[in-house]
Structures are given as C-alpha cells and as structure tokens.
Coordinates of C-alpha atoms and ligand atoms in Angstrom, one line a residue:
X1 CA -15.9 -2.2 17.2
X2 CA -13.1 -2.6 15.0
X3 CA -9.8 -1.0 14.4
X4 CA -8.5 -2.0 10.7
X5 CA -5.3 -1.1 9.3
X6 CA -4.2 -1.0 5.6
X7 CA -0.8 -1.4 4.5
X8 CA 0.9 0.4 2.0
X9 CA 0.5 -2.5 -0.8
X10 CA -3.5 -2.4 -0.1
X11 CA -3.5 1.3 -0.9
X12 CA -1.4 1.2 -3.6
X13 CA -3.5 2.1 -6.3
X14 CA -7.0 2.7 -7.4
X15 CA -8.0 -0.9 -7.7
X16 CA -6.7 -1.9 -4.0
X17 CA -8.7 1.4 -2.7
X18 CA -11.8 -0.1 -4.4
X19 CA -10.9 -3.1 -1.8
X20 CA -10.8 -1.4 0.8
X21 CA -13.6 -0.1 0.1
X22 CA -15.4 -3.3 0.4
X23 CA -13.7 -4.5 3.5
X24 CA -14.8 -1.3 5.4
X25 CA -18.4 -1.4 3.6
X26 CA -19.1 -5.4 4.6
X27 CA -18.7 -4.8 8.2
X28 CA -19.7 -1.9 10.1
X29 CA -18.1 -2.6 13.1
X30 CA -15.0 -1.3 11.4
X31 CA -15.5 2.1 12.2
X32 CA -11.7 3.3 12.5
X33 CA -9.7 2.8 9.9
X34 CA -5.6 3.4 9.5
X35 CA -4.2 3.9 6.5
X36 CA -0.5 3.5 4.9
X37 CA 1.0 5.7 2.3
X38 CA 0.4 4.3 -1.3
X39 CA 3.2 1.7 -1.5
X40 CA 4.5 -0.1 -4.5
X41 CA 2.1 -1.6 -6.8
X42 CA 4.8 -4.3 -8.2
X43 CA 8.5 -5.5 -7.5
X44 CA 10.2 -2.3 -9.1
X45 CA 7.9 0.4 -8.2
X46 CA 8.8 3.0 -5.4
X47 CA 6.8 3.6 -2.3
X48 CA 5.3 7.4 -1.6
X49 CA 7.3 7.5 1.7
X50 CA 10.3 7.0 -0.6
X51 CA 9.9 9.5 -3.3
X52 CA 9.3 12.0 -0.2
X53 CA 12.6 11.2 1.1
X54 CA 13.5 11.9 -2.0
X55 CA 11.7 14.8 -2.5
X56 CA 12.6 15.9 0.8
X57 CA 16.8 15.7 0.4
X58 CA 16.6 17.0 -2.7
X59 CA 14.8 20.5 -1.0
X60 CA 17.8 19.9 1.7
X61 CA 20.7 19.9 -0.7
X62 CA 19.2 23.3 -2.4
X63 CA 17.5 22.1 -5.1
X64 CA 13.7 22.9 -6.2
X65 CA 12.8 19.4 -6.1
X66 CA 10.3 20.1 -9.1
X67 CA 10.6 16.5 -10.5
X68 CA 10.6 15.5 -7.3
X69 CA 7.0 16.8 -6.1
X70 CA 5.8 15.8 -9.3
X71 CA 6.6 12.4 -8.8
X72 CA 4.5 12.4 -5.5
X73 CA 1.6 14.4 -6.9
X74 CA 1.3 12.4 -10.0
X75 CA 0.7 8.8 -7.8
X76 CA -2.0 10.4 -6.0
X77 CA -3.3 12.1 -9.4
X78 CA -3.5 8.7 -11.2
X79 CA -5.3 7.1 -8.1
X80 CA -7.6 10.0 -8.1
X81 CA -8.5 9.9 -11.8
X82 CA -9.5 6.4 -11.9
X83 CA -11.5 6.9 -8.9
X84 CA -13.1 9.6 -10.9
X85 CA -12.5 11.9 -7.4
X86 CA -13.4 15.8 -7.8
X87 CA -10.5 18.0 -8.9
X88 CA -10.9 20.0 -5.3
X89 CA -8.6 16.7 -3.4
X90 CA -6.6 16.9 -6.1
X91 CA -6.0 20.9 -5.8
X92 CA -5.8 20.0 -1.8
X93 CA -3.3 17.5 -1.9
X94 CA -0.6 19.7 -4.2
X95 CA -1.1 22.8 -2.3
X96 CA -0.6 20.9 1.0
X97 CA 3.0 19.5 -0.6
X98 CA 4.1 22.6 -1.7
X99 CA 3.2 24.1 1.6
X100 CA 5.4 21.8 3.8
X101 CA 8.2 21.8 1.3
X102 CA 8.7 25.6 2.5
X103 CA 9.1 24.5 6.1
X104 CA 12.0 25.5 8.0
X105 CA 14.7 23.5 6.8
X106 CA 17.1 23.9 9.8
X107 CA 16.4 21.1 11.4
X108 CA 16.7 18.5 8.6
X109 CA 15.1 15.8 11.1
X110 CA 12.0 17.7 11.6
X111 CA 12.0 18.7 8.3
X112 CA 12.0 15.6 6.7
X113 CA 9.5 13.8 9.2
X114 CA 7.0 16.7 7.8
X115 CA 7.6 15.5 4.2
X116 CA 7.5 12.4 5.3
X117 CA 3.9 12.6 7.0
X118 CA 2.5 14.0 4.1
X119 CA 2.1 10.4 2.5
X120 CA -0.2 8.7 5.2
X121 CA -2.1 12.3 5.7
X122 CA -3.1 12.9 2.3
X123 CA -3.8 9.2 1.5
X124 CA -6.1 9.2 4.2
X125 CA -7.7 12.3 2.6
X126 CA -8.0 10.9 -0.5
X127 CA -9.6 7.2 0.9
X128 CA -12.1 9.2 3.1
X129 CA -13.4 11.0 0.0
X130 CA -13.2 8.5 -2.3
X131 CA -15.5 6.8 0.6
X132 CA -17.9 9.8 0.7
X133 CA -18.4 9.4 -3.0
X134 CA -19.9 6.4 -2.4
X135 CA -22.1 7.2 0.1
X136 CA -20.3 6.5 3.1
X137 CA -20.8 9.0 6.1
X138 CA -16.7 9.0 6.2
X139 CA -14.7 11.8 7.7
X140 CA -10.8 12.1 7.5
X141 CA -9.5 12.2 11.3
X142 CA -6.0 14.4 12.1
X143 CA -3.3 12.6 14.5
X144 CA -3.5 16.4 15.6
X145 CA -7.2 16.5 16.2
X146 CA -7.5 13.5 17.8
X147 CA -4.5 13.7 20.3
X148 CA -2.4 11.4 19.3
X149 CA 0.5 12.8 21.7
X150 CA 4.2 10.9 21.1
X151 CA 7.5 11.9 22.2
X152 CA 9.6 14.6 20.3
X153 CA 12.0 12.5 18.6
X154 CA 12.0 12.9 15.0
X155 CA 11.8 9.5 12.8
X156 CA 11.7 7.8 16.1
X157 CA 9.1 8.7 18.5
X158 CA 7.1 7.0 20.9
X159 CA 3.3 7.4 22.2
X160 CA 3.2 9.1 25.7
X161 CA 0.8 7.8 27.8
X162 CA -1.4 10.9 27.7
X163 CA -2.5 9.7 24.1
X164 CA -4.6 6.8 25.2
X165 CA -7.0 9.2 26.9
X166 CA -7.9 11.3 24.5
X167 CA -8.2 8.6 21.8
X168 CA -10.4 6.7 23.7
X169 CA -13.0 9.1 22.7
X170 CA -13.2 8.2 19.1
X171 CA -14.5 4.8 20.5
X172 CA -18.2 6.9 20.3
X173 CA -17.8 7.7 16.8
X174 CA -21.0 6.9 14.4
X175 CA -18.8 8.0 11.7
X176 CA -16.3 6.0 9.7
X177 CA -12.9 7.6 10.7
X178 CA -9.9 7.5 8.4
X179 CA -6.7 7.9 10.6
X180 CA -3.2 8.6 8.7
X181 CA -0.6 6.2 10.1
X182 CA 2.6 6.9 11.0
X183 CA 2.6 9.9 13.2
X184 CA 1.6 12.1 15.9
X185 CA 2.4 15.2 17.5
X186 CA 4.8 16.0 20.6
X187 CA 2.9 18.1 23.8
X188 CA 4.4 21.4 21.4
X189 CA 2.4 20.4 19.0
X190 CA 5.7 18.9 16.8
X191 CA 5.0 16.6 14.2
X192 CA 7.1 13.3 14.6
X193 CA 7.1 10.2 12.9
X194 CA 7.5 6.8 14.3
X195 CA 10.0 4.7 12.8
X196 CA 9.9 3.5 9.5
X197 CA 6.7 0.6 8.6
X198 CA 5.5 2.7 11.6
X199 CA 1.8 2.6 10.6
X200 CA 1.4 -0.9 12.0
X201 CA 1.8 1.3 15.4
X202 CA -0.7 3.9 14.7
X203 CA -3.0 1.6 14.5
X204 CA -2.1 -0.8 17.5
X205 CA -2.5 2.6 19.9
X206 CA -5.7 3.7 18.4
X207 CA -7.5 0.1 18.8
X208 CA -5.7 0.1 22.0
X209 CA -7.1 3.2 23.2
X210 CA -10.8 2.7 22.1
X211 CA -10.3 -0.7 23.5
X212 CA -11.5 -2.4 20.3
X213 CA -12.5 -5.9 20.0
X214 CA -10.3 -6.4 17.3
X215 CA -7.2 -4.6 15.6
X216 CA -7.4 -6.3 12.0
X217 CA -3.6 -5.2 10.0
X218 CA -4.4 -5.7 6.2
X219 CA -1.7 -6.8 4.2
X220 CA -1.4 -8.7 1.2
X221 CA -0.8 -12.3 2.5
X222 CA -3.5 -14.7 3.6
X223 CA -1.3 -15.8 6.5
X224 CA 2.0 -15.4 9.0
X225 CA 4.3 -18.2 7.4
X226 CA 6.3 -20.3 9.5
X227 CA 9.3 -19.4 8.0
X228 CA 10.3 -16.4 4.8
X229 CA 8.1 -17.8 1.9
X230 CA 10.8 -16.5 -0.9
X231 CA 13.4 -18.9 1.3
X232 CA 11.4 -22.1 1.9
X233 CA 9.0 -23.1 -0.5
X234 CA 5.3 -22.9 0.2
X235 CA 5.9 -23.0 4.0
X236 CA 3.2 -23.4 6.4
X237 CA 0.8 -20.9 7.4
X238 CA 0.2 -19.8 11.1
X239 CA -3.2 -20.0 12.0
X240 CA -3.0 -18.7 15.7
X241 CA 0.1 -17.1 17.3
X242 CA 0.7 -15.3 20.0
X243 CA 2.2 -11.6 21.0
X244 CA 5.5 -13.1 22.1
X245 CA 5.5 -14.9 19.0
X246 CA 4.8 -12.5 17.2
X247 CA 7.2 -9.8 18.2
X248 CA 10.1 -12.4 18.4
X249 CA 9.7 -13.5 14.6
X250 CA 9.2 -9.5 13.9
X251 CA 12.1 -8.6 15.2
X252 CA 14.2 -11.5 13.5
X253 CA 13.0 -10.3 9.8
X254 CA 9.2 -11.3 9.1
X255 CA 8.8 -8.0 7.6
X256 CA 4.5 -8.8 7.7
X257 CA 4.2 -6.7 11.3
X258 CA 6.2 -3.9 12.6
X259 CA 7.4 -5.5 15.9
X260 CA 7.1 -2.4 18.1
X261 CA 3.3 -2.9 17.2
X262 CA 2.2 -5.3 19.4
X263 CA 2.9 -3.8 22.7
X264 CA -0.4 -1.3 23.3
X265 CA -2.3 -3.8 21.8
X266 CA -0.9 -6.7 24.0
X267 CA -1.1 -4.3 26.7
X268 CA -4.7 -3.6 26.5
X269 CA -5.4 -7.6 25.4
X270 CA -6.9 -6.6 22.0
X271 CA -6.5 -9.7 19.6
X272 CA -5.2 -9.1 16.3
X273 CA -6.1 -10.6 12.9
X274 CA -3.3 -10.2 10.4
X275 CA -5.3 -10.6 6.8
X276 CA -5.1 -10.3 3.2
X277 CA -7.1 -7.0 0.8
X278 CA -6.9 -9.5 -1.5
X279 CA -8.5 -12.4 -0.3
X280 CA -10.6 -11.1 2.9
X281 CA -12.2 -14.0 3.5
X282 CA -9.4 -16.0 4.3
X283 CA -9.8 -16.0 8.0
X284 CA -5.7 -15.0 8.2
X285 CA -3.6 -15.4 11.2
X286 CA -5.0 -14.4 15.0
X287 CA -2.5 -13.2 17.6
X288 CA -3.3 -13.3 20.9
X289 CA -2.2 -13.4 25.1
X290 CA -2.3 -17.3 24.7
X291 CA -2.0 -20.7 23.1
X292 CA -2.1 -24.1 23.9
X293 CA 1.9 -24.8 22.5
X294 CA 2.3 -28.7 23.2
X295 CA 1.5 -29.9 19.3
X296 CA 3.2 -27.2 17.8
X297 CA 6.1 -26.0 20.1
X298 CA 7.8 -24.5 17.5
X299 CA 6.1 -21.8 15.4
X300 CA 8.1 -19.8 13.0
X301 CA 11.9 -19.9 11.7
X302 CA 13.4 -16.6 11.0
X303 CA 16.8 -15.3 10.2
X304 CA 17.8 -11.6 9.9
X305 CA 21.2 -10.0 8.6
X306 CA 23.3 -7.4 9.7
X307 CA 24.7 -8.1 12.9
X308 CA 28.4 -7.4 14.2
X309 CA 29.8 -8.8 17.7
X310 CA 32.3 -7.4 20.0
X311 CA 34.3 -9.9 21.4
X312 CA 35.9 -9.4 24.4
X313 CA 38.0 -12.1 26.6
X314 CA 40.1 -11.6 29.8
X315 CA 40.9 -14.6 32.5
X316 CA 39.1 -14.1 35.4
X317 CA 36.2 -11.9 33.9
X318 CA 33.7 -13.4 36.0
X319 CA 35.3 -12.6 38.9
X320 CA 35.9 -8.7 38.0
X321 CA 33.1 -6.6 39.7
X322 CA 31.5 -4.2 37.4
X323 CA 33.2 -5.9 34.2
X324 CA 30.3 -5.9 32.3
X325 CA 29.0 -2.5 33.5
X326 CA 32.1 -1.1 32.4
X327 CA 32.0 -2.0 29.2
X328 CA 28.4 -1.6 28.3
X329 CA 29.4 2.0 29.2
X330 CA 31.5 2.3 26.9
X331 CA 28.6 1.7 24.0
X332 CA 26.6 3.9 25.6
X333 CA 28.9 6.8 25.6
X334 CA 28.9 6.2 21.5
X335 CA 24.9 5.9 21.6
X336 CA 25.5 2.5 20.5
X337 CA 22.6 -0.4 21.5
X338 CA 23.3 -3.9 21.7
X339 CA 20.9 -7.2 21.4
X340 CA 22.2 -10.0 22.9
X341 CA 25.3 -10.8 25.3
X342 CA 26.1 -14.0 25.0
X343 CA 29.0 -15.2 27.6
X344 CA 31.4 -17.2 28.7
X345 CA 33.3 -17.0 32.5
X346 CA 36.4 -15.1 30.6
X347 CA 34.5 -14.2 27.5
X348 CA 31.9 -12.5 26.4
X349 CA 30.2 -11.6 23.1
X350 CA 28.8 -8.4 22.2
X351 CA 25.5 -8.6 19.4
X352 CA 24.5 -5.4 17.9
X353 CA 23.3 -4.0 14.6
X354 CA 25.9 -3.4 12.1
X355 CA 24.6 -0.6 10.7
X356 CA 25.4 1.6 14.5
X357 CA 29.5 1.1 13.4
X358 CA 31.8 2.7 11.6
X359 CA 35.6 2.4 10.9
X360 CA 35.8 5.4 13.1
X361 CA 33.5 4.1 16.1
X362 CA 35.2 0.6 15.9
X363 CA 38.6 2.1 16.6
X364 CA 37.7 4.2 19.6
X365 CA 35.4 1.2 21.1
X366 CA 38.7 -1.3 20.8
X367 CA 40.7 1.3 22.1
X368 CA 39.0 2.2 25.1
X369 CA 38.1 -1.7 26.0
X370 CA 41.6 -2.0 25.5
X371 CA 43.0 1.0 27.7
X372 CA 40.1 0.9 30.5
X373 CA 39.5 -2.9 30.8
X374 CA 43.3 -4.4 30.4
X375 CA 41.5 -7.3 28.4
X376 CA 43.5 -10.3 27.0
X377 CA 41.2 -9.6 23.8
X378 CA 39.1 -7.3 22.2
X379 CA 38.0 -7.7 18.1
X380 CA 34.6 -7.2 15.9
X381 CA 33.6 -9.3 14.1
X382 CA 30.8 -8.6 10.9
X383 CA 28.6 -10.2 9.1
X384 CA 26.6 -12.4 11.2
X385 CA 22.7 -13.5 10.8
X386 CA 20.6 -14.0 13.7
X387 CA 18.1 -17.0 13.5
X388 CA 15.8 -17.1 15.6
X389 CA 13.3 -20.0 16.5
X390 CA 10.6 -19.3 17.9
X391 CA 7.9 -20.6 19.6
X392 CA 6.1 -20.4 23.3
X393 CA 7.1 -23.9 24.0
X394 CA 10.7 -23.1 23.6
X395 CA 11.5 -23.6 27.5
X396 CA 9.6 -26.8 28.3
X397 CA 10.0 -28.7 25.7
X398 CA 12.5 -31.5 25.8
X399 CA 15.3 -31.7 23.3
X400 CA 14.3 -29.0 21.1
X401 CA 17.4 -27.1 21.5
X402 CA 19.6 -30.4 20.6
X403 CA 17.3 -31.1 17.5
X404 CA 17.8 -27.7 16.2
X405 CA 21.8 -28.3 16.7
X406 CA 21.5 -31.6 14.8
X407 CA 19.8 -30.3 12.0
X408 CA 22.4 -27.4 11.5
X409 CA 25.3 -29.7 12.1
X410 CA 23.7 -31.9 9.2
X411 CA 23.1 -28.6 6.7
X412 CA 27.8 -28.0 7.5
X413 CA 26.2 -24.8 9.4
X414 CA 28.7 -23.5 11.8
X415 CA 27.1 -22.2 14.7
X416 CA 28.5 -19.4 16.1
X417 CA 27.4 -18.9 19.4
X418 CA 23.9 -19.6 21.1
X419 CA 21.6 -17.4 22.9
X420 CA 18.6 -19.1 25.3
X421 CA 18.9 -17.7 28.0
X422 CA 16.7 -15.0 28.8
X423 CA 14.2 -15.2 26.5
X424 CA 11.2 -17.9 27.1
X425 CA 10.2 -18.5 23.3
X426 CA 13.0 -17.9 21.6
X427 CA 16.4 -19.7 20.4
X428 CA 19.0 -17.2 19.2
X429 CA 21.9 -19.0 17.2
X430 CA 24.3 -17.1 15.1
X431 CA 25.0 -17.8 12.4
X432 CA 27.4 -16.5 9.0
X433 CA 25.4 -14.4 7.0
X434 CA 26.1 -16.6 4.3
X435 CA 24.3 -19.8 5.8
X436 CA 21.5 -18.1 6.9
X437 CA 19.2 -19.2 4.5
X438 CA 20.5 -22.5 4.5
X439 CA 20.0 -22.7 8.1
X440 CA 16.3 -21.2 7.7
X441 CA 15.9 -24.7 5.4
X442 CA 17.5 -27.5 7.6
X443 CA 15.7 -25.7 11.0
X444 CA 12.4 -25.5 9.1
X445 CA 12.9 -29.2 7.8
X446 CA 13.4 -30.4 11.4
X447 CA 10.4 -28.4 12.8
X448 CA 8.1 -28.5 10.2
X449 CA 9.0 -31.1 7.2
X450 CA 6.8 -33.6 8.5
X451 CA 3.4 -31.4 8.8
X452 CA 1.2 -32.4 5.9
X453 CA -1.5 -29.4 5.9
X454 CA -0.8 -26.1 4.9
X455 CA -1.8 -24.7 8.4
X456 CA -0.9 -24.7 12.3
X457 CA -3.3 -24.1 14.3
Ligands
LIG1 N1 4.7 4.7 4.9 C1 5.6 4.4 5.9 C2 6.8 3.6 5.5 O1 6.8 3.2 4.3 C3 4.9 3.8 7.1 C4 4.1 2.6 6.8 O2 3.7 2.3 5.7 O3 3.7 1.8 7.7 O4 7.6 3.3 6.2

C-alpha cells in the first residue's frame, strides 16, 4: 500500500483537486492519503494557513475578524462550486470556523494552532467528498480518531512514540482515507501543530506507521534539482537520492521537502517518491537508505540565509576545561540553539539562526561571555548564508573539498569559515549573504557544468 501526500499547490484549487483525483483513482494501492491546506494558486496569491493567521490575530487583537473568515470561507466556497459539491460541506466548513474562532483565547499559542488546523482539516473534508461524488468509497479520517499522539508544544510539536501503534491499524483499511496534515493531538487530547510546511511530517509518520511500501509527497515539480532552479538555470534533476541527502539539502533551503520529514520514514526504511500533480507520470525523484555515490559524489548545491555567528577568541582556549560547555550554557539559558561550531585552538565560531537575536539578547550574551569567560574577544557577526554541498560521497572522495575552494576563489567569494567535520555528506562554507547565489553558480559549475543530460541517476 501506499501513503501519498499532496501539497498545498496540488490542492489549490478546483482544477488541481480534479488531479488528485486521478492520481488516487489510477492506483489503488494509494489508500491513505494526506492532504495540505489550499495553498497559492499563482505567485501573488495567499495560502489558507496564511489568511488563518490572519484571521486568527485579528480575533487576538479584539477585532471580529469578519473579513477575515470570509476570506477563508470564500477559497473553500469557490473550490466547492466548481466542484459542483452539495451546499451541506459548505454549511459544515463555516460553522466549523466560526466555532473555533470562539475558542479560549488565553493562550494565544493554542489558540492560533486551532485556527491554524482548520485548513488541512476542512480541506481534507472537502477532498474526501468531492471523492465520494465520484464514486469513491472515501471517508475523511481525524488525527484525533486515528491517534495521532504528538507532544504539547503548540506550532512545534513532535510525534510521541505511542502514535505509531495506533496508526498502524489504518494499514487494514479497504477504504480510501483522507488524513489532514499538519497536526495531531497531545495525550490531553490538545490540538498542536507541527511546525510550519509540517504536512510533509504527517504524512512521513502515517506511511511510517502502516509500514507502507511507498510514501509518495506530491508537489508541483517533476524532480529534486541539484541546485535552486530560480538561481541556476535549468539545473539538473535528481533521479535517486538518499535520506541524508535529502535532509542536508532541506535544511540548507530546498524548500521541495520539510526536512524533519524524513526521519519516521527513514526510520522504518519506507522509500519515498517526491513527484509532480502535474505531470504524474514523470517517474520524479526516489529517496532512499542507499546509493551507489562514486559517479556522482556530489548531489545538490544549496545556500540558505539568515545566519549570525558568535565569535569568541581567548589564548589558550583549548586548553580551558569546560570552555566550551560554559559558554554553550550561556545560549541555553536564552533558549537560544545553535548549528554549527566551527573552531580554532583560541577561537571559536558560533552559527545560529538570526532570527533567535535581538538587540536586547545580543547584549546580555556579549556581556556574560565577557564577565564569565574573561575572553580576549567576543562580537556577532550577521548576515551570513550557509552553502551547503552535499552529497554521500562527501568524505571519500579525493579533492572535492579543494575543488569547491577553487571554484569560489575563481567566483571573488570570500569564504568565511568551513565546516566538514562532523557531518559525512556535507560541506558547510559560509559565506556573505550577498554571494550566496554567486557561490550557488561557481559550486554548481564545478560539480555539475560538465553533465550533459538533464538527470543524475
Ligand atoms: N499548511 C501548512 C503550511 O502552510 C502545512 C503544510 O502545507 O504543509 O505551513
């Protein structure tokens, strides 16, 4: 059986429903089937989850939010009319809105991850009777329902263990299950949602816990690309990939797979096909535990902005015991996480997302590394990009890490520091935000300029 999962650009609309349609009616194997939110249906629209977070702060700062729900029920309406859908899902979906916008609003967390929910759960309403309209034995499956137990933390939870149990059961269903992405409910019985593109998780735990023989994540490109397609022109496609892969290029910016997706189904060894509503028959882009990595080393280029680093420098810092626990304590007692630690034997580099800082935060961090750890040096510094190169034979491969040094070196890229050490299919380099796409160019040039076919396999 199959687990398939349709993004919020295959949902979008009336027309990609009728896709979906297809998809799920051309192979009944694909008996469980996560859905998105309606997303945007061109460049300027607005996703569903984004008008409820509108929708939601407006109810928050006091206002009725009339507009507001309007907006929401009127995307849903227009997909319903031209499905030519009974009034009654339309009736359902409204009073279901209005409902949760009366939810306590003291918590504004909770509050807004129950506004939030509302745009996979009544999507997935909507599909499953637009599927029983044509025939389908289809029935609309709650996270609730079906035990789909995370932690209880608002916008951020986590599947528990526990969950895999109980979904596993679904693996007997005769029926064609449509499963809202997106959420699940803490042991209370607390709606939380998982972070944000977090649909892409709902559906790697479900074909996790069923054990499917293949998670399929419908999107609406025929491939993974080697490197951003809106930055290099008409890069390669990715034919076969693997999890570490995968996750590595995720995290670094290709926006095409949520990267906390992969882990149940990597646990649980269940390939997954990344493939296009719009083209289905493009075979798309398989990850999986393994591949042979001596033709193609290298698989993807990606570059992501946003990242600030601590620097901190002191003679003798490799020979302080507890230095470095010292300090990371000092995040930690600002809830503050960190990526990469670069360092030197009196120096060491602190990478961590921009967006966790704040004038305020910066000064009490400087001050305390200052006060606590006697440095010779402490400053933050913004605006870096992280490239990333990635590829499983990173580690064994001679020369690559010189090749991709030459190449920036040729492109008057600065590198700013370089990060391979952990990591065993990954180069870390970063970079000025400001050259990040021009090092995305040179390192895909170098890696990838001579391949004459449009695909890696
Ligand atoms: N609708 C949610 C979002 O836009 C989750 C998803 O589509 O995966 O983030």
């Amino acid at each position: 059986m199959k687990v398939a999962k349709f993004g919020g650009s295959s949902v979008a609309n009336a027309m990609q429903i009728r896709k979906v349609a297809a998809i799920i009616q051309e192979d009944a194997n694909r008996r469980i089937i996560v859905v998105s939110a309606p997303g945007k249906r061109d460049k300027e629209d607005i996703k569903v989850t984004d008008l409820l977070i509108t929708l939601g702060e407006a109810r928050l700062s006091g206002s009725e939010a009339e507009e507001e729900l309007q907006a929401v029920v009127n995307r849903y309406r227009a997909i319903a009319l031209e499905l030519e859908l009974d009034q009654a899902i339309m009736a359902t979906i409204e009073a279901d809105l209005r409902e949760r916008i009366t939810y306590d609003t003291n918590n504004h967390a909770r509050y807004m991850d129950v506004i939030k929910a509302s745009g996979e759960d009544n999507n997935a309403k909507l599909i499953s009777c637009y599927l029983q309209r044509l025939g389908m034995d289809a029935h609309y499956l709650s996270p609730l329902e079906a035990g789909l137990l995370v932690s209880d933390e608002p916008g951020n939870a986590q599947v528990l263990p526990e969950a895999y149990e109980k979904l596993a059961l679904l693996r007997e269903t005769k029926q064609v299950l449509i499963f809202p992405g997106f959420f699940g409910y803490s042991k209370e019985g607390i709606l939380c949602t998982f972070p944000r593109g977090g649909s892409d998780i709902t559906g790697s735990i479900v074909a996790a816990a069923v054990k499917a023989d293949l998670y399929e994540n419908f999107t609406d490109v025929d491939s993974v690309y080697a490197a951003n397609p809106t930055v290099v022109d008409q890069p390669v496609q990715i034919k076969r990939m693997t999890y570490r892969e995968m996750r590595e290029l995720s995290y670094a910016g290709f926006s095409v797979f949520h990267d906390e997706a992969l882990i149940p189904a990597f646990k649980k060894g269940i390939p997954v096909c990344v493939k296009n509503t719009n083209n289905p028959s493009s075979s798309g882009t398989m990850i999986i535990a393994e591949r042979e990595y001596f033709l193609n080393p290298v698989i993807g280029i990606a570059a992501d902005k946003g990242f600030a680093a601590i620097y901190v420098r002191k003679y003798l810092m490799n020979r302080e015991v507890g230095f470095g626990r010292k300090l990371l304590q000092i995040l930690e007692d600002e809830g503050i996480s960190y990526e990469h630690i670069p360092s030197g034997i009196d120096d060491t580099s602190i990478i961590l997302r921009e967006e966790q800082l704040s004038d305020d935060v910066e000064k009490r961090i400087v001050k305390r590394i200052t006060e606590e750890l006697n440095v010779d040096d402490v400053h933050i510094e913004h605006n870096f990009a992280m490239v990333m190169i990635v590829g499983e034979g990173m580690h064994n491969t001679i020369g690559l890490a010189a090749r991709a040094t030459a190449a920036l070196a040729q492109a008057n890229v600065n590198i700013e520091m370089l990060n391979q050490g952990s990591s065993e299919v990954s180069l870390g380099l970063a970079v000025h935000a400001e050259d990040a796409d021009a090092a995305i160019k040179a390192l895909y040039e170098e890696f990838f300029g001579g391949i004459k076919e449009a695909v890696i396999d």
